[in-house]
PDB file of C-alpha atoms in Angstrom:
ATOM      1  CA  UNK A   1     -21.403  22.980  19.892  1.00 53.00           C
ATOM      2  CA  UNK A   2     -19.512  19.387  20.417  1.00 59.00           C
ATOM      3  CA  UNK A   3     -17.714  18.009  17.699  1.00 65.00           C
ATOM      4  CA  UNK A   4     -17.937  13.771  18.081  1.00 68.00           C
ATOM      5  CA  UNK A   5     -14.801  12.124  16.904  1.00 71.00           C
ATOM      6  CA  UNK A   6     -14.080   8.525  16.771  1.00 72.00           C
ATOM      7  CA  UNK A   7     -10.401   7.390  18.268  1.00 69.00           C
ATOM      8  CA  UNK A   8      -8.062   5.995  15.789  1.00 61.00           C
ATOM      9  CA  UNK A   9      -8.403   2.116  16.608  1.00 66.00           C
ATOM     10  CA  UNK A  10      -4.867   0.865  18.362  1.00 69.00           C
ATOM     11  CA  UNK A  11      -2.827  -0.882  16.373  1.00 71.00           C
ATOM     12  CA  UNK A  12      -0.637  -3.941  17.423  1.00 73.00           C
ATOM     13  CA  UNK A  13       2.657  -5.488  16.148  1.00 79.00           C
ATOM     14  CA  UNK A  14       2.248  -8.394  14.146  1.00 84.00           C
ATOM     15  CA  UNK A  15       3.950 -11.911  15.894  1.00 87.00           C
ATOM     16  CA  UNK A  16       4.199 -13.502  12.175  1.00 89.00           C
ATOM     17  CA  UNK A  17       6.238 -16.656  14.046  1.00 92.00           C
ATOM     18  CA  UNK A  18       2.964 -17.294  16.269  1.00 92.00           C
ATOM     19  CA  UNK A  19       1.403 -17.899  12.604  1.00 91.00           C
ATOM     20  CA  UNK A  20       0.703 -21.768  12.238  1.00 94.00           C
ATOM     21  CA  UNK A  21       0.142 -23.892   9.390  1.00 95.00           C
ATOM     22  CA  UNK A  22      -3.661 -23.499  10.447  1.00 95.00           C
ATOM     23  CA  UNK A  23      -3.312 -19.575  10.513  1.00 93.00           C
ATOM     24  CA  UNK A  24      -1.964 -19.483   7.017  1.00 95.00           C
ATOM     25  CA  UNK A  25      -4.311 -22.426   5.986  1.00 95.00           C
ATOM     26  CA  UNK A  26      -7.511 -20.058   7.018  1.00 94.00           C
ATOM     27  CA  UNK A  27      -5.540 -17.015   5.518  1.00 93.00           C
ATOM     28  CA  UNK A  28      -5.591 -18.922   2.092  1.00 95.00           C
ATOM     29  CA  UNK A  29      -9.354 -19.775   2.408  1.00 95.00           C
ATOM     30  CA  UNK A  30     -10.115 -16.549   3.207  1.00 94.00           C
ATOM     31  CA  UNK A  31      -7.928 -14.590   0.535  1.00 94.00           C
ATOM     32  CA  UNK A  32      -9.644 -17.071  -1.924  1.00 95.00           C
ATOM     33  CA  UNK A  33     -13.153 -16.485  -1.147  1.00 95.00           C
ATOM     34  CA  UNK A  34     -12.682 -12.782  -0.826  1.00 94.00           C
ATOM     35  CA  UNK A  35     -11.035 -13.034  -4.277  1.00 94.00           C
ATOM     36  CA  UNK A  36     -13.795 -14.755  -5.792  1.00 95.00           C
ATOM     37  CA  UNK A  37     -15.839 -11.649  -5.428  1.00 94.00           C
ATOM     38  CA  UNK A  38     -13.630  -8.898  -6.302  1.00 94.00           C
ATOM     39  CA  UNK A  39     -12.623 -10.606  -9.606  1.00 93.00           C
ATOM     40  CA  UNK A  40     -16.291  -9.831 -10.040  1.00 93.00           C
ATOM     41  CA  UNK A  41     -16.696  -6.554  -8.306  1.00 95.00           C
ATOM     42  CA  UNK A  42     -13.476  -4.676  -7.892  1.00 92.00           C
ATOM     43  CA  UNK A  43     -11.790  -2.057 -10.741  1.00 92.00           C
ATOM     44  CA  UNK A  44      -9.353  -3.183 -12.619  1.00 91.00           C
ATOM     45  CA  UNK A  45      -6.719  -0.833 -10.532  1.00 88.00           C
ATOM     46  CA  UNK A  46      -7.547  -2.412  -7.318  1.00 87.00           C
ATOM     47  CA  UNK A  47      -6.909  -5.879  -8.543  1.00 91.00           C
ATOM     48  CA  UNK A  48      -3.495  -4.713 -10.300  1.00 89.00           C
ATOM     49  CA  UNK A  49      -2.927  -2.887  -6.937  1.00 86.00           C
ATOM     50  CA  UNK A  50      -3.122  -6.361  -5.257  1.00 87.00           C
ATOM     51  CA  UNK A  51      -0.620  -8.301  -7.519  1.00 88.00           C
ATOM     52  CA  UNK A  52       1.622  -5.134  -7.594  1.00 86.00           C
ATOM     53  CA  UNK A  53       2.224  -5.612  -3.668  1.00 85.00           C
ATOM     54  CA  UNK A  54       2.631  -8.839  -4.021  1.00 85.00           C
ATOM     55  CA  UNK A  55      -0.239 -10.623  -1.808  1.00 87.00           C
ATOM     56  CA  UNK A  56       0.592 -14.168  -1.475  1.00 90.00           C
ATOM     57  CA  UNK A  57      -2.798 -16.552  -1.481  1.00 93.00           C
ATOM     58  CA  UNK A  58      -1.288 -19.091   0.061  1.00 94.00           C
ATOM     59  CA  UNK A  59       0.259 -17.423   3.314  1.00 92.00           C
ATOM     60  CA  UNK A  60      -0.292 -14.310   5.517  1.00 91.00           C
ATOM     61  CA  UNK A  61       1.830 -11.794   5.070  1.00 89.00           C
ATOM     62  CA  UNK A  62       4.741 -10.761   7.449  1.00 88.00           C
ATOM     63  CA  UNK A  63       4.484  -7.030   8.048  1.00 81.00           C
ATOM     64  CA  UNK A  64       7.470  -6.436   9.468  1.00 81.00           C
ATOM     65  CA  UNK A  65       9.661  -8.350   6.774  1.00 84.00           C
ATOM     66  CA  UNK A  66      11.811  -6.423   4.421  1.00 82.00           C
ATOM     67  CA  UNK A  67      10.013  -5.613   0.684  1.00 81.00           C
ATOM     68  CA  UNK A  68       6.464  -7.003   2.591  1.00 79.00           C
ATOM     69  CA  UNK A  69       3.347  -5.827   0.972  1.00 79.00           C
ATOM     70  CA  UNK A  70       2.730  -3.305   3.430  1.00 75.00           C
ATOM     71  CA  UNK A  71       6.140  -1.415   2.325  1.00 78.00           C
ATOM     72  CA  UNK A  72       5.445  -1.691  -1.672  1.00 77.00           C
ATOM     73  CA  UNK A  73       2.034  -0.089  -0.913  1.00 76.00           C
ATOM     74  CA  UNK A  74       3.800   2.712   1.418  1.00 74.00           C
ATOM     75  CA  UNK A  75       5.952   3.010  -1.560  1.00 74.00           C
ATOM     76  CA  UNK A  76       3.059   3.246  -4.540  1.00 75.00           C
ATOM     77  CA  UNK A  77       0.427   4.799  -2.535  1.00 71.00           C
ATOM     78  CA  UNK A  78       1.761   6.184   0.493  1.00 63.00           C
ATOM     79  CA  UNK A  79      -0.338   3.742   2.841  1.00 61.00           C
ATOM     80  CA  UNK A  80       0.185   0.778   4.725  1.00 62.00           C
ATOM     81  CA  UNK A  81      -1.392  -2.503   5.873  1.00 61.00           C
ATOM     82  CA  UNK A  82      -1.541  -3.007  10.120  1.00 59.00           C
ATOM     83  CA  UNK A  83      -2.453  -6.484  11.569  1.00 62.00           C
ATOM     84  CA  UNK A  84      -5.824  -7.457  12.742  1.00 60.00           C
ATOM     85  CA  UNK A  85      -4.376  -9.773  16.025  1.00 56.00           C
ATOM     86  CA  UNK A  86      -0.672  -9.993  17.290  1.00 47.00           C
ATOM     87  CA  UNK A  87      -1.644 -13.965  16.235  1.00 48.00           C
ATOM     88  CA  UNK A  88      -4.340 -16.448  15.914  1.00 50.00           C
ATOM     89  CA  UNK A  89      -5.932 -18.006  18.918  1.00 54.00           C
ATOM     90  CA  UNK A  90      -6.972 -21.387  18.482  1.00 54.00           C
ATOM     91  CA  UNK A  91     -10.004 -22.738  20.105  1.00 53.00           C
ATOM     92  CA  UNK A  92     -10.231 -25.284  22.528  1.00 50.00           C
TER      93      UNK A  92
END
């Protein structure tokens, strides 16, 4: 008998200087609408666990920067956050 498992997906460094004032302005819009519903949806420790590491609306965050979100969660919770895209691509 085969066991399936999935491949952990590949993670890339984060180019935080590639981030535009575009890339932070969609960041905002989308921290803001993904807000809107977990005010309504999430526990109360989740949303405390967001202002705890320090999520900033207004700008993506830099990963690799000193005291970043992603090291206060490694240091509450022993996890991390890993970026989505080494940057935004703009469309032509």
């Amino acid at each position: 008998m085969s066991t399936l498992v999935t491949p952990l997906p590949e993670f890339i460094t984060q180019d935080f200087d590639a981030y535009d004032a575009e890339a932070h302005e969609v960041w905002s819009l989308l921290y803001a609408l993904r807000m809107a519903t977990l005010e309504e949806t999430a526990s109360h420790v989740f949303l405390d666990g967001i202002a705890r590491i320090g999520l900033d609306a207004h700008r993506a965050p830099d990963l690799l920067r000193p005291g970043n979100p992603s090291s206060r969660l490694r240091t509450l919770a022993s996890d991390r956050l890993v970026s989505a895209r080494s940057a935004p691509t703009r469309r032509a």
